[in-house]
Coordinates of C-alpha atoms in Angstrom, one line a residue:
Chain A
M1 CA 0.0 0.0 0.0
T2 CA 1.5 3.3 -1.0
E3 CA 2.0 6.1 1.5
G4 CA -1.1 8.3 1.8
S5 CA -3.5 5.7 0.5
A6 CA -6.3 4.6 2.7
G7 CA -6.3 1.4 4.6
S8 CA -9.8 0.5 5.4
D9 CA -9.2 0.8 9.1
E10 CA -7.4 4.1 9.2
E11 CA -9.3 7.1 10.3
K12 CA -9.8 9.6 7.6
M13 CA -10.0 13.4 7.5
T14 CA -11.0 15.5 4.5
I15 CA -10.6 19.3 4.5
I16 CA -12.1 21.5 1.9
A17 CA -9.6 24.3 1.7
F18 CA -11.7 27.1 0.3
S19 CA -10.0 30.2 1.8
G20 CA -6.6 31.4 0.7
D21 CA -6.2 33.7 3.7
L22 CA -3.0 33.5 5.7
D23 CA -4.8 33.0 9.0
K24 CA -6.9 30.1 7.6
L25 CA -3.8 28.4 6.0
W26 CA -2.5 27.7 9.5
P27 CA -5.5 25.6 10.6
V28 CA -5.5 23.7 7.3
T29 CA -1.9 22.8 7.5
I30 CA -1.7 22.3 11.3
L31 CA -4.7 20.0 11.3
A32 CA -3.6 18.1 8.2
S33 CA 0.0 17.6 9.4
T34 CA -1.0 16.7 13.0
A35 CA -3.6 14.2 11.8
A36 CA -1.1 12.6 9.4
A37 CA 1.5 12.5 12.2
N38 CA -1.1 10.6 14.2
G39 CA -1.7 8.0 11.5
M40 CA -4.8 9.4 9.9
D41 CA -5.3 9.3 6.2
V42 CA -5.8 13.0 5.2
T43 CA -7.0 14.7 2.0
V44 CA -7.1 18.4 1.3
F45 CA -9.3 19.4 -1.5
A46 CA -8.1 22.9 -2.5
T47 CA -10.7 25.0 -4.2
F48 CA -11.5 28.6 -5.2
W49 CA -9.4 31.1 -3.2
G50 CA -7.7 28.1 -1.6
L51 CA -6.0 27.2 -4.9
F52 CA -4.0 30.4 -5.1
P53 CA -1.4 29.4 -2.4
L54 CA -0.7 26.1 -4.3
V55 CA 0.4 28.0 -7.4
K56 CA 4.2 28.4 -7.7
D57 CA 5.5 31.7 -6.6
G58 CA 5.7 34.3 -9.4
E59 CA 3.5 32.4 -11.9
K60 CA 1.3 34.5 -14.1
I61 CA -2.1 32.9 -14.1
G62 CA -5.3 33.7 -16.0
H63 CA -6.5 33.0 -19.5
D64 CA -8.0 36.4 -20.2
S65 CA -8.0 40.0 -19.0
M66 CA -10.5 39.3 -16.2
T67 CA -8.8 36.3 -14.7
K68 CA -5.4 38.0 -15.1
M69 CA -6.8 40.9 -13.1
M70 CA -8.1 38.7 -10.4
S71 CA -4.7 37.0 -9.9
G72 CA -3.1 40.4 -10.0
M73 CA -5.2 41.4 -7.0
N74 CA -4.8 38.0 -5.3
A75 CA -1.2 37.0 -6.0
P76 CA -0.5 33.3 -6.1
G77 CA 1.8 31.5 -3.7
F78 CA 1.8 30.8 0.1
T79 CA 4.0 33.8 0.8
K80 CA 1.6 36.2 -0.8
A81 CA -1.4 35.2 1.4
K82 CA -3.1 38.0 3.3
L83 CA -4.8 38.0 6.7
S84 CA -8.6 37.9 6.5
K85 CA -8.6 41.0 8.7
M86 CA -6.2 43.5 10.1
N87 CA -4.2 43.0 6.9
M88 CA -3.4 46.7 6.7
G89 CA -1.8 46.6 3.2
G90 CA 0.3 43.6 4.2
A91 CA 1.7 45.0 7.5
G92 CA -0.7 42.7 9.5
S93 CA 0.4 39.6 7.5
S94 CA 4.0 40.4 8.0
M95 CA 3.5 41.0 11.7
M96 CA 1.6 37.7 12.1
R97 CA 4.4 35.9 10.4
K98 CA 6.9 37.5 12.8
V99 CA 4.7 36.6 15.8
A100 CA 4.6 33.0 14.6
A101 CA 8.3 32.8 14.1
K102 CA 9.0 34.1 17.5
S103 CA 6.7 31.4 19.0
N104 CA 8.3 28.7 16.8
L105 CA 5.2 28.2 14.8
L106 CA 6.2 27.2 11.3
P107 CA 4.9 29.3 8.4
P108 CA 2.1 27.6 6.4
E109 CA 4.4 26.9 3.4
D110 CA 6.7 24.8 5.7
L111 CA 3.8 23.0 7.3
F112 CA 2.5 22.3 3.8
E113 CA 5.8 20.7 2.8
M114 CA 5.5 18.6 6.0
C115 CA 2.0 17.6 4.9
L116 CA 3.3 16.4 1.5
D117 CA 6.2 14.5 3.2
M118 CA 3.8 12.7 5.4
G119 CA 1.6 11.6 2.6
V120 CA -1.3 14.0 2.9
N121 CA -3.3 13.9 -0.4
V122 CA -3.7 17.4 -1.9
W123 CA -6.3 17.6 -4.6
P124 CA -6.5 20.8 -6.7
C125 CA -10.1 21.5 -7.8
Q126 CA -10.3 21.0 -11.6
M127 CA -13.2 23.4 -11.9
T128 CA -11.4 26.2 -10.2
M129 CA -8.3 25.6 -12.4
D130 CA -10.5 25.9 -15.5
L131 CA -12.3 28.9 -14.0
L132 CA -9.2 30.9 -13.1
G133 CA -7.0 29.8 -15.9
I134 CA -4.4 27.8 -13.9
R135 CA -2.5 25.1 -15.8
A136 CA -1.3 21.9 -14.1
D137 CA 2.4 22.9 -14.7
Q138 CA 1.9 26.1 -12.7
M139 CA 1.0 24.3 -9.5
R140 CA 3.5 23.3 -6.9
P141 CA 5.0 19.8 -7.2
G142 CA 3.8 17.0 -5.0
L143 CA 0.1 17.5 -5.5
G144 CA -2.4 14.8 -6.5
Q145 CA -4.4 14.7 -9.7
P146 CA -6.9 17.6 -10.1
A147 CA -10.3 16.4 -8.9
G148 CA -14.0 17.4 -9.0
A149 CA -16.7 17.9 -6.4
A150 CA -18.0 14.3 -6.9
T151 CA -14.6 12.8 -6.1
A152 CA -14.3 15.0 -3.0
L153 CA -17.8 14.1 -1.8
A154 CA -17.1 10.4 -2.2
R155 CA -14.0 10.8 -0.1
M156 CA -15.9 12.9 2.5
A157 CA -18.6 10.3 2.8
K158 CA -15.9 7.8 4.0
S159 CA -14.2 10.3 6.4
E160 CA -14.7 10.5 10.1
I161 CA -13.8 14.2 10.0
N162 CA -14.8 16.7 7.4
L163 CA -14.1 20.4 7.6
F164 CA -14.8 23.4 5.4
I165 CA -12.1 26.0 6.0
Chain B
M1 CA -41.0 7.5 0.0
T2 CA -41.3 11.1 -1.0
E3 CA -38.5 12.8 -3.0
G4 CA -35.9 14.2 -0.7
S5 CA -36.8 12.1 2.3
A6 CA -34.0 9.9 3.7
G7 CA -33.9 6.2 3.1
S8 CA -32.0 4.6 5.9
D9 CA -29.2 3.4 3.5
E10 CA -28.7 6.6 1.6
E11 CA -25.7 8.7 2.5
K12 CA -26.6 12.1 3.9
M13 CA -25.0 15.5 3.8
T14 CA -26.1 18.5 5.8
I15 CA -24.8 22.0 5.0
I16 CA -25.2 24.9 7.4
A17 CA -25.3 27.8 4.9
F18 CA -24.4 30.7 7.2
S19 CA -22.8 33.0 4.6
G20 CA -24.6 34.9 2.0
D21 CA -21.4 35.9 0.1
L22 CA -21.4 35.2 -3.6
D23 CA -18.2 33.2 -3.5
K24 CA -19.6 30.9 -0.7
L25 CA -22.9 30.4 -2.5
W26 CA -21.0 28.4 -5.2
P27 CA -19.6 25.7 -2.9
V28 CA -23.0 25.4 -1.2
T29 CA -24.9 24.9 -4.4
I30 CA -22.2 22.9 -6.2
L31 CA -21.7 20.5 -3.3
A32 CA -25.4 20.1 -2.7
S33 CA -26.3 19.6 -6.4
T34 CA -23.4 17.2 -7.0
A35 CA -24.2 15.2 -3.9
A36 CA -27.9 15.0 -4.9
A37 CA -26.9 13.9 -8.4
N38 CA -24.9 11.1 -6.9
G39 CA -27.8 9.8 -4.9
M40 CA -27.1 11.4 -1.6
D41 CA -29.9 12.8 0.6
V42 CA -29.0 16.5 1.1
T43 CA -30.2 19.2 3.5
V44 CA -29.2 22.8 3.4
F45 CA -30.0 24.7 6.7
A46 CA -29.9 28.4 5.7
T47 CA -29.2 30.7 8.6
F48 CA -28.1 34.3 9.4
W49 CA -26.6 35.9 6.3
G50 CA -27.3 32.7 4.4
L51 CA -31.0 33.4 4.5
F52 CA -30.8 36.6 2.5
P53 CA -30.3 34.9 -0.9
L54 CA -33.4 32.8 -0.4
V55 CA -35.6 35.9 -0.1
K56 CA -37.4 36.7 -3.4
D57 CA -35.8 39.5 -5.4
G58 CA -37.0 42.9 -4.5
E59 CA -38.8 42.0 -1.3
K60 CA -38.6 44.6 1.4
I61 CA -37.8 42.8 4.7
G62 CA -37.5 43.9 8.3
H63 CA -40.0 44.6 11.0
D64 CA -38.5 47.8 12.3
S65 CA -36.1 50.6 11.4
M66 CA -33.0 48.6 12.3
T67 CA -33.8 45.4 10.5
K68 CA -34.9 47.4 7.5
M69 CA -31.6 49.2 7.5
M70 CA -29.8 45.9 7.7
S71 CA -31.6 44.5 4.6
G72 CA -31.0 47.9 2.9
M73 CA -27.2 47.2 3.3
N74 CA -27.5 43.6 2.5
A75 CA -30.0 43.3 -0.2
P76 CA -32.0 40.0 -0.4
G77 CA -31.9 37.7 -3.4
F78 CA -29.1 35.6 -5.1
T79 CA -28.3 38.2 -7.7
K80 CA -27.5 40.8 -5.0
A81 CA -24.9 38.6 -3.2
K82 CA -21.5 40.2 -3.0
L83 CA -18.0 38.7 -2.9
S84 CA -16.5 38.2 0.5
K85 CA -13.4 40.1 -0.8
M86 CA -12.4 42.1 -3.8
N87 CA -16.1 43.2 -4.1
M88 CA -15.1 46.7 -5.1
G89 CA -18.6 48.1 -4.8
G90 CA -20.0 45.3 -6.9
A91 CA -17.4 45.3 -9.7
G92 CA -15.7 42.2 -8.3
S93 CA -19.0 40.3 -8.0
S94 CA -20.0 41.3 -11.5
M95 CA -16.6 40.2 -12.9
M96 CA -16.7 36.9 -11.0
R97 CA -20.1 36.2 -12.6
K98 CA -18.6 37.0 -16.0
V99 CA -15.6 34.7 -15.4
A100 CA -18.0 31.9 -14.3
A101 CA -20.2 32.3 -17.3
K102 CA -17.2 32.2 -19.7
S103 CA -16.2 29.0 -18.0
N104 CA -19.7 27.5 -18.2
L105 CA -20.1 27.5 -14.5
L106 CA -23.8 28.2 -13.7
P107 CA -24.6 31.1 -11.4
P108 CA -25.6 30.0 -7.9
E109 CA -29.3 30.9 -8.5
D110 CA -29.4 28.4 -11.3
L111 CA -27.5 25.8 -9.3
F112 CA -29.9 26.4 -6.5
E113 CA -32.9 25.7 -8.8
M114 CA -31.2 22.4 -9.8
C115 CA -30.8 21.6 -6.1
L116 CA -34.6 22.0 -5.6
D117 CA -35.4 20.0 -8.7
M118 CA -33.2 17.2 -7.4
G119 CA -34.9 17.0 -4.1
V120 CA -32.4 18.9 -1.9
N121 CA -34.1 19.9 1.3
V122 CA -33.7 23.6 2.0
W123 CA -34.7 24.6 5.5
P124 CA -34.8 28.3 6.4
C125 CA -33.8 29.0 10.0
Q126 CA -36.9 30.1 11.9
M127 CA -34.9 32.1 14.4
T128 CA -33.2 34.1 11.7
M129 CA -36.6 34.8 10.1
D130 CA -37.9 36.1 13.4
L131 CA -34.7 38.1 14.0
L132 CA -34.6 39.8 10.7
G133 CA -38.3 40.2 10.1
I134 CA -38.6 37.9 7.1
R135 CA -42.1 36.4 6.5
A136 CA -42.6 32.9 5.0
D137 CA -44.4 34.4 2.0
Q138 CA -41.3 36.5 1.2
M139 CA -39.1 33.4 0.7
R140 CA -38.5 31.8 -2.7
P141 CA -40.9 28.9 -3.5
G142 CA -39.8 25.3 -3.1
L143 CA -38.2 25.6 0.3
G144 CA -39.0 23.3 3.2
Q145 CA -40.6 24.3 6.5
P146 CA -38.7 26.7 8.6
A147 CA -36.6 24.8 11.2
G148 CA -34.7 25.4 14.4
A149 CA -31.2 24.5 15.5
A150 CA -32.4 21.3 17.3
T151 CA -33.9 20.0 14.1
A152 CA -30.8 20.8 12.1
L153 CA -28.6 19.1 14.8
A154 CA -30.7 15.9 14.8
R155 CA -30.3 15.8 11.1
M156 CA -26.5 16.4 11.3
A157 CA -26.1 13.6 13.8
K158 CA -27.4 11.2 11.2
S159 CA -25.3 12.7 8.3
E160 CA -22.0 11.3 7.0
I161 CA -21.0 14.8 5.9
N162 CA -21.6 18.0 7.8
L163 CA -20.2 21.3 6.7
F164 CA -20.5 24.9 8.0
I165 CA -20.1 27.3 5.0
Chain C
M1 CA -19.1 9.8 35.1
T2 CA -18.3 13.5 35.5
E3 CA -20.4 16.2 33.9
G4 CA -19.3 16.8 30.3
S5 CA -17.4 13.5 29.9
A6 CA -18.6 11.2 27.1
G7 CA -20.6 8.2 27.7
S8 CA -19.9 5.8 24.8
D9 CA -23.5 6.0 23.6
E10 CA -24.0 9.8 23.7
E11 CA -23.8 11.6 20.4
K12 CA -20.9 14.0 20.2
M13 CA -20.3 17.3 18.5
T14 CA -17.0 19.1 18.3
I15 CA -16.8 22.7 17.1
I16 CA -13.5 24.4 16.2
A17 CA -14.3 28.0 17.1
F18 CA -11.7 29.8 14.9
S19 CA -13.5 33.1 14.4
G20 CA -14.0 35.7 17.0
D21 CA -16.5 37.6 15.0
L22 CA -19.8 38.5 16.7
D23 CA -21.9 37.0 14.0
K24 CA -20.0 33.7 14.2
L25 CA -20.2 33.6 18.0
W26 CA -24.0 33.1 17.8
P27 CA -23.9 29.9 15.7
V28 CA -21.1 28.5 18.0
T29 CA -23.0 29.2 21.2
I30 CA -26.5 28.4 19.8
L31 CA -25.4 25.1 18.3
A32 CA -23.4 24.1 21.4
S33 CA -26.1 25.0 23.9
T34 CA -28.9 23.4 21.8
A35 CA -26.9 20.2 21.4
A36 CA -26.1 20.0 25.1
A37 CA -29.8 20.7 25.9
N38 CA -30.6 17.7 23.7
G39 CA -28.2 15.4 25.5
M40 CA -25.3 15.6 23.2
D41 CA -21.7 15.6 24.5
V42 CA -20.3 18.9 23.1
T43 CA -16.7 20.2 22.9
V44 CA -15.7 23.6 21.7
F45 CA -12.0 23.9 20.7
A46 CA -11.3 27.7 20.7
T47 CA -8.4 28.7 18.6
F48 CA -6.8 31.7 16.9
W49 CA -9.3 34.7 16.7
G50 CA -11.8 32.4 18.5
L51 CA -9.7 32.6 21.7
F52 CA -10.1 36.4 22.1
P53 CA -13.8 36.3 23.4
L54 CA -12.8 33.8 26.1
V55 CA -10.3 36.2 27.7
K56 CA -11.7 38.2 30.6
D57 CA -13.0 41.7 29.8
G58 CA -10.3 44.3 30.2
E59 CA -7.3 41.9 30.4
K60 CA -4.1 43.2 28.7
I61 CA -2.7 40.4 26.7
G62 CA 0.5 40.0 24.7
H63 CA 4.1 39.1 25.6
D64 CA 5.7 41.7 23.4
S65 CA 5.0 44.9 21.4
M66 CA 3.6 43.0 18.4
T67 CA 1.2 40.7 20.3
K68 CA 0.1 43.7 22.5
M69 CA -0.6 45.7 19.3
M70 CA -2.7 42.8 17.9
S71 CA -4.8 42.6 21.1
G72 CA -5.1 46.4 21.0
M73 CA -6.7 46.1 17.5
N74 CA -8.7 43.0 18.5
A75 CA -9.9 43.6 22.0
P76 CA -10.5 40.5 24.1
G77 CA -13.9 39.6 25.6
F78 CA -17.3 38.7 24.2
T79 CA -18.6 42.2 24.4
K80 CA -15.8 43.6 22.2
A81 CA -16.5 41.2 19.3
K82 CA -17.2 42.8 16.0
L83 CA -19.4 41.8 13.0
S84 CA -17.5 40.1 10.2
K85 CA -19.1 42.7 7.8
M86 CA -21.1 45.9 8.2
N87 CA -19.3 46.6 11.4
M88 CA -19.1 50.3 10.6
G89 CA -16.7 51.1 13.5
G90 CA -18.9 49.2 15.9
A91 CA -22.2 50.7 15.0
G92 CA -23.2 47.5 13.1
S93 CA -22.3 45.3 16.1
S94 CA -24.2 47.5 18.4
M95 CA -27.2 47.4 16.1
M96 CA -27.0 43.6 15.8
R97 CA -27.0 43.3 19.5
K98 CA -30.1 45.5 19.7
V99 CA -31.9 43.5 17.0
A100 CA -31.1 40.3 18.9
A101 CA -32.3 41.7 22.2
K102 CA -35.6 42.8 20.6
S103 CA -36.1 39.3 19.2
N104 CA -35.3 37.7 22.6
L105 CA -32.1 36.2 21.3
L106 CA -29.6 36.0 24.1
P107 CA -26.2 37.7 23.5
P108 CA -23.4 35.2 22.9
E109 CA -21.8 35.8 26.3
D110 CA -25.0 34.7 28.0
L111 CA -25.4 31.7 25.7
F112 CA -21.8 30.8 26.5
E113 CA -22.5 30.8 30.2
M114 CA -25.5 28.5 29.5
C115 CA -23.1 26.2 27.5
L116 CA -20.8 26.0 30.6
D117 CA -23.7 25.4 32.9
M118 CA -24.8 22.5 30.7
G119 CA -21.4 20.9 30.7
V120 CA -20.1 21.9 27.3
N121 CA -16.3 21.3 27.3
V122 CA -14.5 24.4 26.2
W123 CA -10.8 23.8 25.4
P124 CA -8.6 26.8 24.7
C125 CA -5.9 26.1 22.1
Q126 CA -2.6 26.0 23.9
M127 CA -0.6 27.0 20.8
T128 CA -2.7 30.1 20.3
M129 CA -2.2 31.1 24.0
D130 CA 1.6 30.7 23.5
L131 CA 1.4 32.6 20.2
L132 CA -0.6 35.6 21.4
G133 CA 0.8 35.7 24.9
I134 CA -2.4 34.8 26.8
R135 CA -1.9 33.3 30.3
A136 CA -4.3 30.8 31.8
D137 CA -5.3 33.2 34.6
Q138 CA -6.4 35.7 32.0
M139 CA -9.1 33.3 30.6
R140 CA -12.7 33.3 31.8
P141 CA -13.4 30.7 34.5
G142 CA -15.1 27.4 33.7
L143 CA -13.0 26.4 30.8
G144 CA -11.3 23.1 30.4
Q145 CA -7.5 22.5 30.3
P146 CA -5.7 24.1 27.3
A147 CA -5.4 21.5 24.5
G148 CA -3.5 21.0 21.3
A149 CA -4.6 20.0 17.8
A150 CA -3.9 16.3 18.4
T151 CA -6.3 16.2 21.3
A152 CA -8.9 18.1 19.3
L153 CA -8.5 15.7 16.3
A154 CA -8.8 12.6 18.5
R155 CA -12.0 14.0 19.9
M156 CA -13.3 14.9 16.4
A157 CA -12.6 11.4 15.1
K158 CA -15.2 10.1 17.7
S159 CA -17.8 12.9 17.0
E160 CA -20.8 12.5 14.8
I161 CA -20.8 16.2 14.1
N162 CA -17.7 18.3 13.5
L163 CA -17.8 21.9 12.4
F164 CA -15.2 24.6 11.7
I165 CA -16.8 28.0 12.4

């Protein structure tokens, strides 16, 4: 059985990662990495705003003027994620990252790498990729195949824990 | 067995639709319609901001000056829903709708009609109706009886998938 | 069996209370108190912004200039919680509280006391306390021991209902 695949007896958790906000990336990656470290079989279905962090830093995404403008206002990559509040033009996000570092809380991009190392399945939402004009080669390495809502739902129906974040 | 009622063997999903934001209406209606299309028994409990989209377009809601003011700032109906971020006075919402249309993603009001056609149970939150001054005759047709938190919780306790969106 | 502990047959609900927004404190406390009143064994894991309401009114939190500044912008205590939208410098929150009172909906601080009285387990997130510089003696009385993500996940794996709010 390959790492990350589900044994029938393993407990499962599925997170729909909808938000791309910095403060929400922590619970996604903390819960996913902690669950994986405790032997759970974990899947993160990344959709809508939650897909932006999984795009490689610096990639230009969008297939037309509107989607290019959207990614211009919502820059891809973990390090560009903004706080959902108190962002203050980026000062809040920067401060939150400093507070985390001082408290030895890893930044979400490092926690995300730990998730991948521990076999967490990360499924990019195919529909969102089509919608926003994100190509597979623009996504970070280590992700699973793009998936749709039906695949995510089938997985959730077998999971003890399901969260929409 | 009537359409939408739960056979004991059907998998069940219950969504608490708390947000009325345009970007959150898509996951609610996409997940609900996809689950129903795959034979699941689906319930959407619409509460707080999530109740506004279910009010008929153009209805004046509110039982006093404060609740009227609230609905003035948060206009009812699916087509009035705003993005949770990058709304830019409505320009962002309008752009998102155009992006969706170009990608053949149905708008949430159409996905919602599909949900009703496929037997998704939509329960308006009675407490929110009382709170905001929304009468039953002001809600869109096709919804279930108004329900309270206890009813929603009993349903969730029997559901394989529960999501708060 | 002590109050709030889980009998093996009781249905369980676990809420991750991530948001400290006034409008989200209502679903947390309404769902938790209603579930407890209906015999469910309920746990609220309060983390990140969701920890601020559980700090005693007027406490100065933060272990350095940055965390002090964060709590200055995000005052602790239930009564300081702001609406996630339409806050309008506090006018929106004040209006929402008046609307609730007129409709006989208890404010979240009162619903929270009911939760504690009915044996709801409230676990402050240890990591968030360390992060933000919140000491145990600054938290409201009646809470459970601070807990980490692993403890919350173990609890969620045994819960029929799990919600991230």
